[in-house]
XYZ file of N, CA and C in Angstrom:
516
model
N 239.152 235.866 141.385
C 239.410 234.470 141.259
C 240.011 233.911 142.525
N 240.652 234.614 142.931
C 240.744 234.343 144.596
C 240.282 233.987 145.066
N 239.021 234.653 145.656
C 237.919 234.129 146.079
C 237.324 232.548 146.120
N 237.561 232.459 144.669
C 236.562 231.284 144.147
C 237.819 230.140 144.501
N 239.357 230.381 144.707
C 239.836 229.542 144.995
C 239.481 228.958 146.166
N 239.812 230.417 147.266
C 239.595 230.461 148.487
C 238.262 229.474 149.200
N 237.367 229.743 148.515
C 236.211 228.605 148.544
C 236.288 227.272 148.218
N 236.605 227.085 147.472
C 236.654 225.808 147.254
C 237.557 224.835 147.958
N 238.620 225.393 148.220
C 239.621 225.012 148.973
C 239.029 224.790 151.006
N 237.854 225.985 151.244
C 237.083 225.718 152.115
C 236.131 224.669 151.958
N 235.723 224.541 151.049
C 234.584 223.490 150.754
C 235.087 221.936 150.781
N 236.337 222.143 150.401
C 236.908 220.545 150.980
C 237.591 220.105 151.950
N 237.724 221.376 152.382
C 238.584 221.329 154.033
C 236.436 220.676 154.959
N 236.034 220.911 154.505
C 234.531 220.700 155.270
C 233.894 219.284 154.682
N 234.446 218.841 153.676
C 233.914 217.368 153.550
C 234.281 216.670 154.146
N 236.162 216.834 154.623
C 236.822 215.784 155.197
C 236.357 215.222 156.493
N 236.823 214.232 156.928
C 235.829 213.632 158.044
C 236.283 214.059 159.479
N 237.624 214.492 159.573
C 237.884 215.084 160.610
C 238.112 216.311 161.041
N 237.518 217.186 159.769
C 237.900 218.872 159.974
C 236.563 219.321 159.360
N 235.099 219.272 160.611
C 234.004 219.297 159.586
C 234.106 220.896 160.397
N 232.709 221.321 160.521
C 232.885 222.918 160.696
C 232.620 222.813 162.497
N 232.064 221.739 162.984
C 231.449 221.494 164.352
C 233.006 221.555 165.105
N 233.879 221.010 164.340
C 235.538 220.634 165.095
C 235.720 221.866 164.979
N 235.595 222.830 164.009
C 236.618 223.906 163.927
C 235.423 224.837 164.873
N 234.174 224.767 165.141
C 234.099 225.803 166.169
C 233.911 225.736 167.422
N 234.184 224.149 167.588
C 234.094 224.029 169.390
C 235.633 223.747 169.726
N 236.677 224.124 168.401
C 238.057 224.108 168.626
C 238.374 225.763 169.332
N 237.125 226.895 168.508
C 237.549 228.234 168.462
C 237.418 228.834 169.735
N 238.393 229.235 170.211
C 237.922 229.731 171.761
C 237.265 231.309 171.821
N 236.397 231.422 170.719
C 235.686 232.847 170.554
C 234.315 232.724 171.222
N 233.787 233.373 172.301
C 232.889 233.372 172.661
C 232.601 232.178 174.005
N 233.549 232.000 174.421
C 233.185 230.240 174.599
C 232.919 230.573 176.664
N 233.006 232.037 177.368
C 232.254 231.836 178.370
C 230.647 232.313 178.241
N 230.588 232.779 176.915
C 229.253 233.145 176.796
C 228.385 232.166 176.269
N 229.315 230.780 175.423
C 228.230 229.705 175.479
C 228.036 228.890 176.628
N 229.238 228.716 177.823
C 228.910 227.893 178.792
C 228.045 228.690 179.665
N 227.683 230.043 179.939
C 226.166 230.839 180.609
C 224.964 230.177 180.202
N 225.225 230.225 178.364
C 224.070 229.988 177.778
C 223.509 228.375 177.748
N 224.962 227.710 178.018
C 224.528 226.272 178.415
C 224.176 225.667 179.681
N 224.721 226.380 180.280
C 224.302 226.236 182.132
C 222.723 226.362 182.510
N 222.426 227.888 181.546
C 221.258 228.342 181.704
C 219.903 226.861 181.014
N 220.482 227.078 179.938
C 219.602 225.777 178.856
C 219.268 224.527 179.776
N 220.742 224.260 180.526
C 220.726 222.639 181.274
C 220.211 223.004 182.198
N 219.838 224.252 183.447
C 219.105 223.933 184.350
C 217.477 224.106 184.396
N 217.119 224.689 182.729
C 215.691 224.897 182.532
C 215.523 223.741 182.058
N 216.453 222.847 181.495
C 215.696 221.245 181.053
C 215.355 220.662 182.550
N 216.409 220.558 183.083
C 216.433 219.675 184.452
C 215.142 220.568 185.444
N 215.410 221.380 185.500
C 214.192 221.779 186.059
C 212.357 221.396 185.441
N 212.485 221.572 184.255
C 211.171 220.718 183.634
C 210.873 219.396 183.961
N 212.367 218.514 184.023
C 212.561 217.121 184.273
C 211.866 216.806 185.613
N 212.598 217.597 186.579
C 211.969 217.626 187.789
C 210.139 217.717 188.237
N 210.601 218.687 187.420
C 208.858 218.944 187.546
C 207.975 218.077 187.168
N 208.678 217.456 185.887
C 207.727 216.356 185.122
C 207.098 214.923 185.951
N 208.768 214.862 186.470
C 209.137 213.913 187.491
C 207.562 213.610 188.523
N 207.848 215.129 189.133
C 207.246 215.223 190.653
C 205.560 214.974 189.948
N 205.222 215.257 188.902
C 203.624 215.331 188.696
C 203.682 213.735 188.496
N 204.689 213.125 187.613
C 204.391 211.878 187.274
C 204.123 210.842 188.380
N 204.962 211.628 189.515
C 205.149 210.773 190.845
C 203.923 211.030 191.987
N 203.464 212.076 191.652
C 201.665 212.024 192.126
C 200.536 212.432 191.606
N 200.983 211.875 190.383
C 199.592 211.456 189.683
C 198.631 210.494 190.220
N 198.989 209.196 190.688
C 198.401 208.449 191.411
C 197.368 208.632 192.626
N 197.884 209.222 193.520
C 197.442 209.768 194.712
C 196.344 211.183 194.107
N 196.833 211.690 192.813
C 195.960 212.937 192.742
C 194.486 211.903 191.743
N 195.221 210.839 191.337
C 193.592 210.093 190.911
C 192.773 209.315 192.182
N 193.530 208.929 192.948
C 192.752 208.256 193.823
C 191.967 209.396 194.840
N 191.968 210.603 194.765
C 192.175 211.508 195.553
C 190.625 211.911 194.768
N 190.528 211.638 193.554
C 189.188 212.411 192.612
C 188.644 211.255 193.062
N 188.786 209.827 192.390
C 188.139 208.958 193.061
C 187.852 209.033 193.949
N 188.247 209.105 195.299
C 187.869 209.064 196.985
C 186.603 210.114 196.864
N 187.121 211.466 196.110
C 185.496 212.465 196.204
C 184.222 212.082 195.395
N 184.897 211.291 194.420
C 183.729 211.321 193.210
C 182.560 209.863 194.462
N 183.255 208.631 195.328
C 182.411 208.139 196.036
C 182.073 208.754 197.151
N 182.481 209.777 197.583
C 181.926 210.482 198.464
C 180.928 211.517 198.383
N 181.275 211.612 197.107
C 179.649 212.269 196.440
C 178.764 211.729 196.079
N 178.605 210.545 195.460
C 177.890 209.791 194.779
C 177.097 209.052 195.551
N 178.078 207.836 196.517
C 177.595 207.149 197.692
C 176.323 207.412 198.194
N 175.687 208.310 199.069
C 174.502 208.926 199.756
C 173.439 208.205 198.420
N 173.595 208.767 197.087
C 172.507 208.621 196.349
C 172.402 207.278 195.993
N 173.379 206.536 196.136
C 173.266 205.044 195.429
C 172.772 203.963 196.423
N 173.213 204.597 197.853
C 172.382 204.021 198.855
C 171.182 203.888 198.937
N 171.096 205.719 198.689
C 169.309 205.757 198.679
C 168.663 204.784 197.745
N 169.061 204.966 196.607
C 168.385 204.374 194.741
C 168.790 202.284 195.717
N 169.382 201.780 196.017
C 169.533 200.255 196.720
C 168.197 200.547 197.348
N 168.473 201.393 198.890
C 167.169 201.075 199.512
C 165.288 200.911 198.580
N 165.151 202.460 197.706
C 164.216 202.370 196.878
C 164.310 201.001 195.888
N 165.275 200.530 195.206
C 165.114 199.125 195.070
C 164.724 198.309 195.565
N 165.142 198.204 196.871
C 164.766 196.996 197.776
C 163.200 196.554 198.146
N 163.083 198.249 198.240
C 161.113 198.787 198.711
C 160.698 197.662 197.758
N 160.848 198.292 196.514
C 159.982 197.763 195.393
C 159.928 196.372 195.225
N 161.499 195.762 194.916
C 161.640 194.869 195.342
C 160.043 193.427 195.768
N 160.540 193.798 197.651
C 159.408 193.565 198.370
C 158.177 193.368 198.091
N 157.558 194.731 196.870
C 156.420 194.781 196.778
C 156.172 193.896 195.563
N 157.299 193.630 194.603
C 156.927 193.384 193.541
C 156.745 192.020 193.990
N 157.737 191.277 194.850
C 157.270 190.078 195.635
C 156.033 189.543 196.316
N 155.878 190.424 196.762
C 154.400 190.259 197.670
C 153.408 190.651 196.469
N 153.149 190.969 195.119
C 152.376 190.902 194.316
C 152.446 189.470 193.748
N 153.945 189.043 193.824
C 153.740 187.642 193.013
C 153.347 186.538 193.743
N 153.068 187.046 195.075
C 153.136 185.880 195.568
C 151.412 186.022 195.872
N 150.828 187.169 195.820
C 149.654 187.485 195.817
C 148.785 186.580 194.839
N 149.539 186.978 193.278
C 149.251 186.721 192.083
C 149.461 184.594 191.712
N 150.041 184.450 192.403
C 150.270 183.051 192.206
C 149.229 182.548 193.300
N 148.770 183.073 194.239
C 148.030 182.423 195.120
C 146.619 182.569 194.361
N 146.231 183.314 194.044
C 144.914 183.748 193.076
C 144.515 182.698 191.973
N 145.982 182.531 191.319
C 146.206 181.655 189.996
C 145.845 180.107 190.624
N 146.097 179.648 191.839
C 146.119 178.330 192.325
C 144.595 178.644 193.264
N 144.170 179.437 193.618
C 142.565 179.394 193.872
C 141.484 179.405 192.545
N 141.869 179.797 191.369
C 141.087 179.832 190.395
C 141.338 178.285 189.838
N 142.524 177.887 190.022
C 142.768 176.408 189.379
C 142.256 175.166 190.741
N 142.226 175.553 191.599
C 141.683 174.595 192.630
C 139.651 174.739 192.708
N 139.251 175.991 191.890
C 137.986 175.954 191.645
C 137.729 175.619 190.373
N 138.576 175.254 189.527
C 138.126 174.487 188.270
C 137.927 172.875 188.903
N 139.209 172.183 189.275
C 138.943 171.330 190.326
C 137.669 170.646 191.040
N 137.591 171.695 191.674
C 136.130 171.877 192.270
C 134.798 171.533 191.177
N 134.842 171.266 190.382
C 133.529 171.963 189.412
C 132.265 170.453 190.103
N 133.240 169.724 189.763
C 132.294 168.169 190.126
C 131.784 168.544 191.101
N 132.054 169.326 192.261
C 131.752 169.291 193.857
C 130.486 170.228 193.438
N 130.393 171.183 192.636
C 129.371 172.221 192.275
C 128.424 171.371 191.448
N 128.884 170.464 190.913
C 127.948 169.759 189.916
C 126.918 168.838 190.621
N 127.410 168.163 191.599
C 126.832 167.582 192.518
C 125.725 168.280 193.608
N 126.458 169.899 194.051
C 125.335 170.570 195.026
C 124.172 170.883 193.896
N 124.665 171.199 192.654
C 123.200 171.158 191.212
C 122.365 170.189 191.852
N 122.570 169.100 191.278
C 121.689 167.732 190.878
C 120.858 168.056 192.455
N 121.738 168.258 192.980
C 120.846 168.272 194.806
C 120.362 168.952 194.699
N 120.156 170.124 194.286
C 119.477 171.482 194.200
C 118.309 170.940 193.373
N 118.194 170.628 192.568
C 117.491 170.192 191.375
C 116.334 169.339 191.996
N 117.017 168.443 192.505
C 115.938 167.154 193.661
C 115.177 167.661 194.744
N 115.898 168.720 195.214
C 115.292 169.433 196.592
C 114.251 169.973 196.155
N 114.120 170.948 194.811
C 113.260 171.439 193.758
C 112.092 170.623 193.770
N 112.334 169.414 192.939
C 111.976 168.697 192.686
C 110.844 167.697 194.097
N 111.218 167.928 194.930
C 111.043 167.280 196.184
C 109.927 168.433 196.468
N 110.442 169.630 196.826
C 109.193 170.542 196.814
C 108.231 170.591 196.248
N 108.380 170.286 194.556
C 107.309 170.415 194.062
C 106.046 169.182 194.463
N 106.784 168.428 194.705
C 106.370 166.516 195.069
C 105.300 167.078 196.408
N 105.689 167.872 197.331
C 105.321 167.979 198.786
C 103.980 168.871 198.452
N 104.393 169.747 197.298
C 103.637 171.047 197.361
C 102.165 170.189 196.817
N 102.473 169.454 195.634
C 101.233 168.829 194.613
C 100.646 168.042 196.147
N 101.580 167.077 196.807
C 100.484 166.077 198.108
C 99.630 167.413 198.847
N 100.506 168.288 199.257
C 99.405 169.200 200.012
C 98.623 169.407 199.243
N 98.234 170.174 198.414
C 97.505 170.664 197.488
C 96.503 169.230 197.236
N 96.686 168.332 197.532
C 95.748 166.982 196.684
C 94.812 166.524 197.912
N 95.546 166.654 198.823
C 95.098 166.560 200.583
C 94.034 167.113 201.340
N 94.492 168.366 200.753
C 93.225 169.635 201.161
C 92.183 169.635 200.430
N 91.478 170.058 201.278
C 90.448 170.454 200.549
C 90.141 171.574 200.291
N 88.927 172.275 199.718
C 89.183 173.132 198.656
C 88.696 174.525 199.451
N 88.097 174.248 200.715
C 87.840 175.233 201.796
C 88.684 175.271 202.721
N 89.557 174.337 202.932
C 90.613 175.011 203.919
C 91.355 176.171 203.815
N 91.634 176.392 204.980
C 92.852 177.508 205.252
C 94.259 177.215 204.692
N 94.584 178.140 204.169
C 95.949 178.258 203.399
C 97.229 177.462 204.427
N 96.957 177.918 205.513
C 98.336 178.114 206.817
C 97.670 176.958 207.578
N 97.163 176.245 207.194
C 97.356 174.904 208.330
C 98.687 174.047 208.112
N 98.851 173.413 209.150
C 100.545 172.570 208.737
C 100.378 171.360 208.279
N 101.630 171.007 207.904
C 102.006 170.382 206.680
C 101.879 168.708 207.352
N 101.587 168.878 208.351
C 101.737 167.257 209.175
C 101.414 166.082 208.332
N 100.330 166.019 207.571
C 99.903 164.823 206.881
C 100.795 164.444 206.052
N 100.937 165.571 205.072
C 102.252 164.894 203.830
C 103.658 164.791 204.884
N 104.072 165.236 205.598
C 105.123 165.292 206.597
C 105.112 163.519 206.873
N 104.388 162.929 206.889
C 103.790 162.196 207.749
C 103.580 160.606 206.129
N 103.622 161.177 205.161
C 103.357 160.664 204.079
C 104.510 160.388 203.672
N 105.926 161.214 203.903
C 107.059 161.350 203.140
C 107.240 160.161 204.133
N 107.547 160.546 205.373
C 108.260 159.415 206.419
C 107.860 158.161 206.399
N 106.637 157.742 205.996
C 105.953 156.565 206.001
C 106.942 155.556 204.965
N 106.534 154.001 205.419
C 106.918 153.521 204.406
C 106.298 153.622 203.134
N 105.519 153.568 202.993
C 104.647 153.561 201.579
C 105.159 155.011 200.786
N 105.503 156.059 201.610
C 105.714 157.210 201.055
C 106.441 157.550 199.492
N 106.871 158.805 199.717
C 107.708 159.483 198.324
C 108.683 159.022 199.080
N 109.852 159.001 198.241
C 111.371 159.160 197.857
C 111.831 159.787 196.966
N 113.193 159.806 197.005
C 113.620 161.235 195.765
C 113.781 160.402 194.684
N 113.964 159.175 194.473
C 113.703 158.760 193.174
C 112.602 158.590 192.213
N 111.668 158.709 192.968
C 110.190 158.207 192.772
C 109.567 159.415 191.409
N 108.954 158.972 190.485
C 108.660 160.094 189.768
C 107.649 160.609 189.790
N 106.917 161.480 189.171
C 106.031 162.563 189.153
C 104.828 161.874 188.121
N 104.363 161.128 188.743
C 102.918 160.766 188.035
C 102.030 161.358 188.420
């Protein structure tokens, strides 16, 4: 029963607010150069981490700009190249459009045109037409024993006249 006094009597010596167990063992001078080794030791492996942490935090910067500086010094050469091959193409794809638009405005300046074609027709047509006019006078002229290859002088001579053909004149 001792005991159980003995305890309890500890157990409220440890509630009180100024006699907790932390007071009574950094009061106890048992052991106490073997915790300041063990605290010396503890505080210069923090501070030493600190340091260390320190020194990386403090060139981190320089160690990114440092990857950066290689990563464009690697890269660079190829992106030049891949600009220039752009540029090529570029050029070409230009000089196709400008190819392609000139084509587009010659096909639309020959629609344009069509009247001008419609007109060398009708002339074509008359000239035709005019031949056949020249061919029937020779043919009506001659006679029926001549030579094929004599010249054309008389109807030549028929057209120019006043009395002659004209291109309006019709085919009676």
């Amino acid at each position: 029963m001792d005991n159980a006094f003995n305890y309890s009597q500890y157990r409220l010596r440890a509630m009180q607010g100024g006699d907790s167990l932390y007071n009574r063992m950094a009061t106890a001078n048992l052991f106490k150069e073997a915790q300041d080794a063990e605290l010396e030791y503890k505080a210069r492996k923090v501070t030493d981490k600190i340091s260390e942490n320190m020194n990386v935090i403090a060139n981190e910067p320089s160690l990114a700009f440092f990857r950066i500086q290689e990563h464009v010094r690697k890269s660079l050469p190829q992106l030049v190249e891949t600009k220039h091959e752009v540029q090529d193409i570029q050029q070409k794809v230009q000089g196709a459009s400008f190819d392609t638009e000139y084509a587009t405005n010659a096909v639309k300046n020959l629609q344009k045109s069509s009247m001008h074609f419609q007109n060398i027709q009708d002339l074509m047509k008359n000239a035709m037409f005019m031949k056949q006019q020249i061919d029937y006078q020779h043919d009506r002229s001659e006679p029926l024993g001549t030579p094929v290859n004599e010249p054309v002088e008389p109807v030549v001579e028929a057209l120019v006249s006043p009395g002659g053909l004209s291109i309006n004149a019709d085919a009676s």
